[in-house]
PDB file of C-alpha atoms and ligand atoms in Angstrom:
ATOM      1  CA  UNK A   1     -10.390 -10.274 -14.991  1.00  0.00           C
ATOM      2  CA  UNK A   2     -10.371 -12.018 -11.246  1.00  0.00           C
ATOM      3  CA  UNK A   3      -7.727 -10.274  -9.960  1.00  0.00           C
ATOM      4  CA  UNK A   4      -5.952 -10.625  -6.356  1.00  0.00           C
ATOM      5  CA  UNK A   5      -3.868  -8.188  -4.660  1.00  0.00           C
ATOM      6  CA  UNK A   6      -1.053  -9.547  -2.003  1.00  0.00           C
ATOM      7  CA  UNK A   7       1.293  -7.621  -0.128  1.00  0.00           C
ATOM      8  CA  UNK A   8       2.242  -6.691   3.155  1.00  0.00           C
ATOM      9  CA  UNK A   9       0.604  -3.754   5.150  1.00  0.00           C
ATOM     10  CA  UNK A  10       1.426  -0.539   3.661  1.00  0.00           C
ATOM     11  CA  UNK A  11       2.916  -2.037   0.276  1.00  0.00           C
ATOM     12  CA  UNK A  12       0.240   0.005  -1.850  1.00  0.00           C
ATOM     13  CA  UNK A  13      -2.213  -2.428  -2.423  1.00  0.00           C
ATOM     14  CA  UNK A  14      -5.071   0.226  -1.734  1.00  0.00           C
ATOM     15  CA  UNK A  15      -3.308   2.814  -3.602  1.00  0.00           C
ATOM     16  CA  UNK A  16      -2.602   0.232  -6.173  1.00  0.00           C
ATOM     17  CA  UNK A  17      -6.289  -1.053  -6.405  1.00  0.00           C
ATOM     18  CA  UNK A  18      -7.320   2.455  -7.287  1.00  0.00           C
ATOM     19  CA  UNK A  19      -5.549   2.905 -10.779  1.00  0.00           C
ATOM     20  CA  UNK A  20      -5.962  -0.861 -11.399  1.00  0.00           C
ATOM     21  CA  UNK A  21      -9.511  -1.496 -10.797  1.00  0.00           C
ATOM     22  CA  UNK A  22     -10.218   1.869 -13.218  1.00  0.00           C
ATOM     23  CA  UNK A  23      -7.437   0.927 -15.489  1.00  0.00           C
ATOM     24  CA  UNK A  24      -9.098  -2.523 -16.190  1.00  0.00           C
ATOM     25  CA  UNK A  25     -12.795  -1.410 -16.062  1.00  0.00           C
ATOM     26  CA  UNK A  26     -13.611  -3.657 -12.709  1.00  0.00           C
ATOM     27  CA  UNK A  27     -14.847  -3.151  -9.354  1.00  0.00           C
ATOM     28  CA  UNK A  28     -12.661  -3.149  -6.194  1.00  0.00           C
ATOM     29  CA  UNK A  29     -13.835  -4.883  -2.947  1.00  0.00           C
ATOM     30  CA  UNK A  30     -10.957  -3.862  -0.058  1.00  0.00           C
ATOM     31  CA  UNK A  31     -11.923  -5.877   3.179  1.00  0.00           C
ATOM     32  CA  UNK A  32     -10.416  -3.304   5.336  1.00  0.00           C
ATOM     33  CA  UNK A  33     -12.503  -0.942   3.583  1.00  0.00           C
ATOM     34  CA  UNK A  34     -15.377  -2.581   3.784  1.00  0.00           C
ATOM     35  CA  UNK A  35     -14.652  -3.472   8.249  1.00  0.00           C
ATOM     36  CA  UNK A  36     -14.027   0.370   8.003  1.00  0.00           C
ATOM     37  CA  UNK A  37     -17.175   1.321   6.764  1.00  0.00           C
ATOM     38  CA  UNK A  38     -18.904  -0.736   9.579  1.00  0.00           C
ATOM     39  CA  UNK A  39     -17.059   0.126  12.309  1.00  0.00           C
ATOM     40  CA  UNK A  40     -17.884   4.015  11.429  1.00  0.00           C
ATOM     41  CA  UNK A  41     -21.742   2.902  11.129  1.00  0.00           C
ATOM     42  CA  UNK A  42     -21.188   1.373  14.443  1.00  0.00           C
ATOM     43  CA  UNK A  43     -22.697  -1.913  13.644  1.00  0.00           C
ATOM     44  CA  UNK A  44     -22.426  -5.230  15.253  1.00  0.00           C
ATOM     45  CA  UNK A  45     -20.374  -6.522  12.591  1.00  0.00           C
ATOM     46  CA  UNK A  46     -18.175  -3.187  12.615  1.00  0.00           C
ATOM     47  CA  UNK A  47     -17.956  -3.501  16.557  1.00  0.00           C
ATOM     48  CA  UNK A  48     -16.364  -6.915  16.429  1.00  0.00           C
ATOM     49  CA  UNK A  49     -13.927  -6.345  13.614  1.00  0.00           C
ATOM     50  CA  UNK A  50     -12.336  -3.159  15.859  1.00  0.00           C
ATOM     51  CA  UNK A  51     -11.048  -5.529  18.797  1.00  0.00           C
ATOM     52  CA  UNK A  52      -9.033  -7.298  15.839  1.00  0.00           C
ATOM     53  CA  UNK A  53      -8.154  -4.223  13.752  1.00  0.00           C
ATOM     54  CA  UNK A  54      -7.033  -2.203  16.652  1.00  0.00           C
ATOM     55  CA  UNK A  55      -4.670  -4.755  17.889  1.00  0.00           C
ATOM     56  CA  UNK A  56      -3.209  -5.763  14.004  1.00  0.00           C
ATOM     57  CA  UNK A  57      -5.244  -8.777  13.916  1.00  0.00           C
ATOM     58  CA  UNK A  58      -7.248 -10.993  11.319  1.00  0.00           C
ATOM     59  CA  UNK A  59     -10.490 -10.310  12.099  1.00  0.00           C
ATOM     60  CA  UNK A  60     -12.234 -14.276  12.535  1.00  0.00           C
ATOM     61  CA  UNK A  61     -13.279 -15.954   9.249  1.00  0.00           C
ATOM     62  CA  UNK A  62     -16.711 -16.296  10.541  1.00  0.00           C
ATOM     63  CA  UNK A  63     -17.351 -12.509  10.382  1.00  0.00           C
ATOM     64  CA  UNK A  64     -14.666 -12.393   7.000  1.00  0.00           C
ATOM     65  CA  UNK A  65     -16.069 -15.093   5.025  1.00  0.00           C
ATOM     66  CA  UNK A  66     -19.570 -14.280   5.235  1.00  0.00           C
ATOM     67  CA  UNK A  67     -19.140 -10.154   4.387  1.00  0.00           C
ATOM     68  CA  UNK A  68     -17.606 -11.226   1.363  1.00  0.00           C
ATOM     69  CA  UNK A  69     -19.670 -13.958   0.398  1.00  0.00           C
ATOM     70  CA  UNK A  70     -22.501 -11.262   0.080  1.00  0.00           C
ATOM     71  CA  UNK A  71     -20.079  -8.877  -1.435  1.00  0.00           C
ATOM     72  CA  UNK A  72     -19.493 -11.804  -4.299  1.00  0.00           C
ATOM     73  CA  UNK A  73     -22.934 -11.942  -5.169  1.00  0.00           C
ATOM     74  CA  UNK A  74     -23.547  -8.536  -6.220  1.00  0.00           C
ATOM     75  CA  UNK A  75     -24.608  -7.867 -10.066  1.00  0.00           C
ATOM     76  CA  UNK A  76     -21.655  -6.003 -10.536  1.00  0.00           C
ATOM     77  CA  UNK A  77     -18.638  -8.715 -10.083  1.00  0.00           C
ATOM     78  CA  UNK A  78     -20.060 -11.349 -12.180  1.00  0.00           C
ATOM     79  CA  UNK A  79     -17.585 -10.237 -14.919  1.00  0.00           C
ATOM     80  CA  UNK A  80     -14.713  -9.254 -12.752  1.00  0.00           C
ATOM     81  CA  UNK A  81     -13.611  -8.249  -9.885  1.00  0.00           C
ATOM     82  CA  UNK A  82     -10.039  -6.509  -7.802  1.00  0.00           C
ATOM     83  CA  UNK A  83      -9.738  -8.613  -4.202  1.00  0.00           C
ATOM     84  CA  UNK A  84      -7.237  -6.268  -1.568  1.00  0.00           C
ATOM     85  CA  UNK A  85      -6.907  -7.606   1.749  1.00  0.00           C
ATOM     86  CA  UNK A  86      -8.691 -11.010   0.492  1.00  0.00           C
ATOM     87  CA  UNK A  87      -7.590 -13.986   0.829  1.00  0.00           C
ATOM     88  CA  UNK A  88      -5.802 -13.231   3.551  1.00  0.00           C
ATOM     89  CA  UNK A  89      -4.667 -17.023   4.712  1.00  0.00           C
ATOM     90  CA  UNK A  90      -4.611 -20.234   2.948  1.00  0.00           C
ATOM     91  CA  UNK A  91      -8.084 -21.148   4.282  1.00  0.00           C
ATOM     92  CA  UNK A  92      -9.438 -18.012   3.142  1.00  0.00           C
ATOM     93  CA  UNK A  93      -7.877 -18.952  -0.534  1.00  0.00           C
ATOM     94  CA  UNK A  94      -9.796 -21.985  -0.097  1.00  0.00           C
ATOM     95  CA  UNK A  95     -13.113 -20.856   0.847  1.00  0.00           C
ATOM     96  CA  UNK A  96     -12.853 -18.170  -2.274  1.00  0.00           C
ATOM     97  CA  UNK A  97     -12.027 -21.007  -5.094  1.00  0.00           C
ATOM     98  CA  UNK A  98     -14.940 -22.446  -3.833  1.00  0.00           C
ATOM     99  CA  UNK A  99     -17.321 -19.900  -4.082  1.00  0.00           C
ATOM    100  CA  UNK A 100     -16.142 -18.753  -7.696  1.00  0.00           C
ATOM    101  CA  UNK A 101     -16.247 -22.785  -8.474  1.00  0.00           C
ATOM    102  CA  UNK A 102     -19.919 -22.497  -7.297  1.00  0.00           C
ATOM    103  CA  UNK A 103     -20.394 -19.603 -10.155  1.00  0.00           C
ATOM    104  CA  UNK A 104     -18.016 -21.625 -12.926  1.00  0.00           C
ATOM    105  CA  UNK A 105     -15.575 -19.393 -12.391  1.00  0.00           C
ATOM    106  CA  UNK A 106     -11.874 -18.852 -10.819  1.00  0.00           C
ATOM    107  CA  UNK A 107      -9.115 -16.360 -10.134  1.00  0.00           C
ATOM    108  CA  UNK A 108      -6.987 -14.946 -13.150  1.00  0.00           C
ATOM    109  CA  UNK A 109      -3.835 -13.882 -11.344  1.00  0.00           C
ATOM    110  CA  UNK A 110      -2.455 -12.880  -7.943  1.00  0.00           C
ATOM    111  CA  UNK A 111      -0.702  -9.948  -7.794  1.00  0.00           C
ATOM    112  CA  UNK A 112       2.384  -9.460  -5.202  1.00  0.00           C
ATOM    113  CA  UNK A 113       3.692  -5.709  -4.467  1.00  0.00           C
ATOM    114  CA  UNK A 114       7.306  -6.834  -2.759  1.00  0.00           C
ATOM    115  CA  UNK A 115       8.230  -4.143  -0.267  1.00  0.00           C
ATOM    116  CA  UNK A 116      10.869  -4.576   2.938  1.00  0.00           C
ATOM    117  CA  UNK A 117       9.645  -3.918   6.405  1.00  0.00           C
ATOM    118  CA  UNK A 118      11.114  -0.695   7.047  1.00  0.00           C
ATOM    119  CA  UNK A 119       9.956   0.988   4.060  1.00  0.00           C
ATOM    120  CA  UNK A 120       6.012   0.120   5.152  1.00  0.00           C
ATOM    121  CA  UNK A 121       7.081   0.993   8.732  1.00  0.00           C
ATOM    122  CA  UNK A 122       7.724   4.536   6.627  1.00  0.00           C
ATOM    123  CA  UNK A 123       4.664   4.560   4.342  1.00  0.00           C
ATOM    124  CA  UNK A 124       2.467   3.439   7.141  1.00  0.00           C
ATOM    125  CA  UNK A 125       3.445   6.374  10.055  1.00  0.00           C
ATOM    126  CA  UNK A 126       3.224   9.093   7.532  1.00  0.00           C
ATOM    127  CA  UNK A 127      -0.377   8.151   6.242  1.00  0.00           C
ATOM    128  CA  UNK A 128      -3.149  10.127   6.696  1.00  0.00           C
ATOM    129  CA  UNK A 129      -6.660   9.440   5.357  1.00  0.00           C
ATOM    130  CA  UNK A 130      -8.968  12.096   4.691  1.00  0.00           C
ATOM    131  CA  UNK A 131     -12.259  11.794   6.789  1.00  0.00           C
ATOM    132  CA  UNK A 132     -14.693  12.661   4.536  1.00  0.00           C
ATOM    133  CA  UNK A 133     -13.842  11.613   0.782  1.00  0.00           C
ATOM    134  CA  UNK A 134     -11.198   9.043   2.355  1.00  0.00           C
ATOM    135  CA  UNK A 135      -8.339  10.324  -0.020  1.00  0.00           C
ATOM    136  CA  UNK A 136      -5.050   8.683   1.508  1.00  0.00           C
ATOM    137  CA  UNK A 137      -2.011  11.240   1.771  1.00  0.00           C
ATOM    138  CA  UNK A 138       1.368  10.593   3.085  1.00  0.00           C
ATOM    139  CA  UNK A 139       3.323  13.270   4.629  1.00  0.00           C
ATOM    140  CA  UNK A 140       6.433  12.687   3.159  1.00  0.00           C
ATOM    141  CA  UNK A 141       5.459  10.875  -0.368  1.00  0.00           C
ATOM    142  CA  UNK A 142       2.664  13.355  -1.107  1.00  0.00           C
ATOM    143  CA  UNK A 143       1.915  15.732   0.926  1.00  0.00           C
ATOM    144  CA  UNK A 144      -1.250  17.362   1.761  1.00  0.00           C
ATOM    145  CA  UNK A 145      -0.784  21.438   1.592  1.00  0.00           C
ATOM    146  CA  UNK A 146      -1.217  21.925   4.821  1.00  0.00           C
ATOM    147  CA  UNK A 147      -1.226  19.050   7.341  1.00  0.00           C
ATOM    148  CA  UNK A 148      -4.632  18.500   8.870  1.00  0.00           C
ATOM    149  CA  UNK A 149      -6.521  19.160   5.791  1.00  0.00           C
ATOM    150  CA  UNK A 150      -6.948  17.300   2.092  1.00  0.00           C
ATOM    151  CA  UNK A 151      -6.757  19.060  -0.701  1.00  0.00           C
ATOM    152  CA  UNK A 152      -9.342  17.899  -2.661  1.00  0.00           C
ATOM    153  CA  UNK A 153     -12.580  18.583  -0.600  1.00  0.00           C
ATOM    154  CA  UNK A 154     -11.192  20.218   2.719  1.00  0.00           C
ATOM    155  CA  UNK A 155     -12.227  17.361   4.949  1.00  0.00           C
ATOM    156  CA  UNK A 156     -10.359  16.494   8.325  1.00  0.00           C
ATOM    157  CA  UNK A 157      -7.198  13.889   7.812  1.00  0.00           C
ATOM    158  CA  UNK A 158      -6.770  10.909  10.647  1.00  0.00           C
ATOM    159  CA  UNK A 159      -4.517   8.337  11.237  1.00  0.00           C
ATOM    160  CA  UNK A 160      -5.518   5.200  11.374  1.00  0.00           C
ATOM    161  CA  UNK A 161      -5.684   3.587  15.063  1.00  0.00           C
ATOM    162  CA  UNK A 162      -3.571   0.684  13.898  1.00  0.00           C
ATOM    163  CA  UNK A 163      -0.633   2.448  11.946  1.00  0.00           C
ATOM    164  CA  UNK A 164       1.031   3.280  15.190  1.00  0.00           C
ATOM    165  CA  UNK A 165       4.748   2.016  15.137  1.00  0.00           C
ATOM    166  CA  UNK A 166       4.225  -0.969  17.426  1.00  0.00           C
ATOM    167  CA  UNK A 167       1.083  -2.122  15.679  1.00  0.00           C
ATOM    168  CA  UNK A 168       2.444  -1.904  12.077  1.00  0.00           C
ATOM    169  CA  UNK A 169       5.434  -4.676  13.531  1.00  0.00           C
ATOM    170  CA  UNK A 170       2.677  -6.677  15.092  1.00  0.00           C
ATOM    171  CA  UNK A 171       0.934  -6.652  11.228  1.00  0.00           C
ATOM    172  CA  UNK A 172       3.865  -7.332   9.856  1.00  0.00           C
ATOM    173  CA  UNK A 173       4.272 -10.692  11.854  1.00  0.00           C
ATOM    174  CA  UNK A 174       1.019 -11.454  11.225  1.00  0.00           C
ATOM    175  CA  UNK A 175       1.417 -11.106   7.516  1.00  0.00           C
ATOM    176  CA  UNK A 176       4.507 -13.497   7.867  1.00  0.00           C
ATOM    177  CA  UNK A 177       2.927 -16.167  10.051  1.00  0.00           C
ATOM    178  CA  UNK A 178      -0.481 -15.888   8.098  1.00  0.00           C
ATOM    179  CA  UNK A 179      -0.617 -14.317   4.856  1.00  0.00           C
ATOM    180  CA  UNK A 180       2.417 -14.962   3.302  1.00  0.00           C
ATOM    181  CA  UNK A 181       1.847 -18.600   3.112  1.00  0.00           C
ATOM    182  CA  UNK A 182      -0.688 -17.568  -0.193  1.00  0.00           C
ATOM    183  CA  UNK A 183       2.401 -17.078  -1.868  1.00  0.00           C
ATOM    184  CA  UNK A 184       3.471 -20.348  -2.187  1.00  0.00           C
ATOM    185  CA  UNK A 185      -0.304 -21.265  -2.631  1.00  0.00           C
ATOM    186  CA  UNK A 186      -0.839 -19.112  -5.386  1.00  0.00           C
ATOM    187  CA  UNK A 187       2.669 -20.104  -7.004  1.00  0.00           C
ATOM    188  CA  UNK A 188       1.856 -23.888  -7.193  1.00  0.00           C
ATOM    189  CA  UNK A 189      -0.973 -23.008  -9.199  1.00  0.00           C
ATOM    190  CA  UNK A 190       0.766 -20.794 -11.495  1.00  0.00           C
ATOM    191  CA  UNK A 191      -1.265 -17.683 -10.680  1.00  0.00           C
ATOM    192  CA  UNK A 192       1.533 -15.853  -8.777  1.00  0.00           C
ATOM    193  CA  UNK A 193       3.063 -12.314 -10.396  1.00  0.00           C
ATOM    194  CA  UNK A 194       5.293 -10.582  -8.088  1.00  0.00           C
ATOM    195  CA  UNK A 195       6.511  -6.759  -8.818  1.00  0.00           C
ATOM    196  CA  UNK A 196       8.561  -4.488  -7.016  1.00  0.00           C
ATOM    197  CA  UNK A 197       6.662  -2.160  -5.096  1.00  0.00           C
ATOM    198  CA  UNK A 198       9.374   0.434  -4.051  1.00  0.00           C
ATOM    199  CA  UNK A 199       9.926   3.630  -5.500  1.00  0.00           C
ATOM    200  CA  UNK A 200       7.652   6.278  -7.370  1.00  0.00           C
ATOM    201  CA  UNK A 201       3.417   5.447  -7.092  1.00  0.00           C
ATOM    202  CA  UNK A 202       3.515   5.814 -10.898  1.00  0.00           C
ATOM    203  CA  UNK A 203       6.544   3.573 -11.633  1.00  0.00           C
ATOM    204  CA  UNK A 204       5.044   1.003  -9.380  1.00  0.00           C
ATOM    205  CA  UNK A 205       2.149   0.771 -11.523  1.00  0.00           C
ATOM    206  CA  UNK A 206       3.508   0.856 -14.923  1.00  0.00           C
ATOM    207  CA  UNK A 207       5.320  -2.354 -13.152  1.00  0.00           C
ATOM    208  CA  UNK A 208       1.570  -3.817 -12.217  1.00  0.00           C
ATOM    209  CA  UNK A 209       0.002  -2.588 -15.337  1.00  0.00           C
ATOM    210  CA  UNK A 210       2.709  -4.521 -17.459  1.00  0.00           C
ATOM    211  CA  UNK A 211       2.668  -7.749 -15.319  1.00  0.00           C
ATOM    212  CA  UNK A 212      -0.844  -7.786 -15.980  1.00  0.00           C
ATOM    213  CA  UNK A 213      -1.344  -6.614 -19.836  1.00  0.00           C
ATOM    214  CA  UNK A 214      -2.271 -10.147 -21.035  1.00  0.00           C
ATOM    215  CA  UNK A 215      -5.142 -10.461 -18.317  1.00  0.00           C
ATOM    216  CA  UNK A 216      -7.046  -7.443 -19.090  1.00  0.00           C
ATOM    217  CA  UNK A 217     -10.223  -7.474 -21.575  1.00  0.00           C
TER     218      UNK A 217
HETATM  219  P1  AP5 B 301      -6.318  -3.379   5.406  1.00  0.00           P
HETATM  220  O1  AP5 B 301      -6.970  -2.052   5.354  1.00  0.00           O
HETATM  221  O2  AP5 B 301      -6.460  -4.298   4.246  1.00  0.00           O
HETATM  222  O3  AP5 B 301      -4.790  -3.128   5.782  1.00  0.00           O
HETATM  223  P2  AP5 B 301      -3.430  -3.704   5.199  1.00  0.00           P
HETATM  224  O4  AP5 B 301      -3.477  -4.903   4.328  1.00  0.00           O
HETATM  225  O5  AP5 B 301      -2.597  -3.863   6.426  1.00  0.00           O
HETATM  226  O6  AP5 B 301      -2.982  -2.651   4.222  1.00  0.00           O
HETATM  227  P3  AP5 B 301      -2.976  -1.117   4.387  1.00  0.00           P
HETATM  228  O7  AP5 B 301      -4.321  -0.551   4.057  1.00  0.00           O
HETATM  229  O8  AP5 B 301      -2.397  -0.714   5.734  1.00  0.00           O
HETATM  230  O9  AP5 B 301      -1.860  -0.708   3.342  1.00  0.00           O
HETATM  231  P4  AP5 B 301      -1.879  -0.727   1.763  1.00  0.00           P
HETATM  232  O10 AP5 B 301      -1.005  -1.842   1.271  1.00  0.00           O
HETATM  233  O11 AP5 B 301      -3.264  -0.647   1.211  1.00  0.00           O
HETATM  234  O12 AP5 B 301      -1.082   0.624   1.522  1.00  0.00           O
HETATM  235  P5  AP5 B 301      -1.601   2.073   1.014  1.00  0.00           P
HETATM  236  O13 AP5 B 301      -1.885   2.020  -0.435  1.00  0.00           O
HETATM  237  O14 AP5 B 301      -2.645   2.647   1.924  1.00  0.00           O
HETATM  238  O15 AP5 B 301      -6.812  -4.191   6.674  1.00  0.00           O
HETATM  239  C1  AP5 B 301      -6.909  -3.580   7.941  1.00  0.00           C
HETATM  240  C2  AP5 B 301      -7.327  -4.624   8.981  1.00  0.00           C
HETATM  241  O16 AP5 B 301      -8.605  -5.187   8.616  1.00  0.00           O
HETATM  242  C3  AP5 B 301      -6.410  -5.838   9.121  1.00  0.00           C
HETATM  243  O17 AP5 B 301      -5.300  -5.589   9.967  1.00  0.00           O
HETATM  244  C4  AP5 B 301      -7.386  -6.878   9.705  1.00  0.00           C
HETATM  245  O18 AP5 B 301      -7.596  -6.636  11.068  1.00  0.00           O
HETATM  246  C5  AP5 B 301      -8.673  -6.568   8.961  1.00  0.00           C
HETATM  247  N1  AP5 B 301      -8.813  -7.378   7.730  1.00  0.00           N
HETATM  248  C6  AP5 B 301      -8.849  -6.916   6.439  1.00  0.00           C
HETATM  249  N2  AP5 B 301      -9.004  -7.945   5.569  1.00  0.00           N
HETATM  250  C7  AP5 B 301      -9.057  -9.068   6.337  1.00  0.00           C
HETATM  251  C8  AP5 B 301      -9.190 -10.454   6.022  1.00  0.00           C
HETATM  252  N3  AP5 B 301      -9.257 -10.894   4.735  1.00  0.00           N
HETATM  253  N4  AP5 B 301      -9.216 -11.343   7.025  1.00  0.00           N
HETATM  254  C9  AP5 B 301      -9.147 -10.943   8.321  1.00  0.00           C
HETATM  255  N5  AP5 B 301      -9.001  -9.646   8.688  1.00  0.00           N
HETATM  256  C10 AP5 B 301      -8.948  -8.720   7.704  1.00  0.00           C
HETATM  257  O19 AP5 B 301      -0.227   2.904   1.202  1.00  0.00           O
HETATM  258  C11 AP5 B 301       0.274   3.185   2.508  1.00  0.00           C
HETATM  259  C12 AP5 B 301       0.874   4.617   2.522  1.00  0.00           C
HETATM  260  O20 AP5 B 301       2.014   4.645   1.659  1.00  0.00           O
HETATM  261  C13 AP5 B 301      -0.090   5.705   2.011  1.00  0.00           C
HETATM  262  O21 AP5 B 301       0.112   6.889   2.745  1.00  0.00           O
HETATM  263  C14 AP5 B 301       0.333   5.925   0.545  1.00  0.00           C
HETATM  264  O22 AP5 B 301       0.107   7.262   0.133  1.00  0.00           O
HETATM  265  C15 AP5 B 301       1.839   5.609   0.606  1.00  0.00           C
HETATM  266  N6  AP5 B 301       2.336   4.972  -0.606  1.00  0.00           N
HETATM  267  C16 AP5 B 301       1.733   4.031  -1.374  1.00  0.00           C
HETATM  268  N7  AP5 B 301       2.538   3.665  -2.399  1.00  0.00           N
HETATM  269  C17 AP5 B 301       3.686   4.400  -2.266  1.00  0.00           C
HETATM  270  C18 AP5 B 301       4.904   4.470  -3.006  1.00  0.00           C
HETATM  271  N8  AP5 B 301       5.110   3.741  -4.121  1.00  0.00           N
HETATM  272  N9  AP5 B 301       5.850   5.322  -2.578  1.00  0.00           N
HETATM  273  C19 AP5 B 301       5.655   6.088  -1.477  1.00  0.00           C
HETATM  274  N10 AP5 B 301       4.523   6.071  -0.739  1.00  0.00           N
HETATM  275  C20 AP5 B 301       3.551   5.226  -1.127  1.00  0.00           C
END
């Protein structure tokens, strides 16, 4: 399965792609992973992306496209793959169908967690990410046992620099102005399931799980 996630910031899509992508048996590729990752290696690539992240803002194609152009030709997506945080804008849609054209292949489905603003406003200020497996917490929703610390391996947990109040509603335009035009992109071509993403982690993916039952292998 070629599946997409969509959603605004802090709908779940990253806690989503986790039980998906093991659920159905494929690999996830998260493009804010992925900037992450460089920008704690400190490389060019990583050094650019951080002016854009820090500020809540699409990082430019010509550093997007290309990371996951190389991404897409990896052995281990031939058969399938989970896209979260990718496409990101209707050009970025564009650019993808024609790379999976290039292979003879295409997307399956699009996937969109619905969520209102203030709820990610909530999800995103109480998130903490632990700094050395990269477990994500949230303070309120599921709580580490004691603050600074995850539970699982005893690392350090950090905010993110751009889940600060003012930059979550400067995301949250951007998704509007730029992202959320794939909706109507992905819905012309029949490709567009939307689920409710409030409430309970678990209920939310018994909602994706079902929406996507006929897609899986
Ligand atoms: P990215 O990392 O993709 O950020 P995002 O899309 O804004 O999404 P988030 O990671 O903030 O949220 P999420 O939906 O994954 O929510 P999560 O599961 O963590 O991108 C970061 C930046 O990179 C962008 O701003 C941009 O600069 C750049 N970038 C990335 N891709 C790009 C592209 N294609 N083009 C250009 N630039 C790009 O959940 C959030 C919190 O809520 C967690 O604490 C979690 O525990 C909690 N939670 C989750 N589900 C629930 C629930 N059901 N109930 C209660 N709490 C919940």
């Amino acid at each position: 399965m070629r599946l997409v996630l969509v959603g605004p910031p802090g709908a779940g899509k990253g806690t989503q792609a986790q039980f998906l992508a093991a659920h159905f048996a494929i690999p996830k590729i998260a493009t804010g992973d992925l900037f992450r990752a460089h920008v704690s290696q400190e490389t060019d690539l990583g050094l650019e992306a951080r002016k854009y992240m820090d500020a809540g803002d699409l990082v430019p194609d010509e550093v997007t496209i290309g990371m996951v152009e190389d991404r897409l030709r990896d052995d281990d997506v031939t058969e399938g793959f989970l896209l979260d945080g990718f496409p990101r804008t209707v050009h970025q849609a564009e650019v993808l169908d024609g790379m999976l054209a290039e292979q003879g292949a295409a997307i399956d489905v699009v996937l969109e967690l619905v969520v209102d603003d203030e709820e990610v406003v909530r999800r995103l200020s109480g998130r903490r990410t632990c700094r050395r497996c990269g477990h994500v917490w949230h303070l309120d929703f599921d709580p580490p046992s004691s603050e600074g610390r995850c539970d699982r391996c005893d690392g350090e947990l950090f905010q993110r620099d751009d889940d600060s109040e003012d930059t979550v509603r400067h995301r949250l335009e951007v998704y509007a102005d730029q992202t959320s035009p794939l909706i109507g992109y992905y819905g012309d071509r029949g490709l567009l399931r939307g689920v409710d993403a409030a409430g309970p982690v678990e209920d939310v993916t018994e909602r994706a799980t079902n929406a996507l039952r006929r897609f899986g292998v």
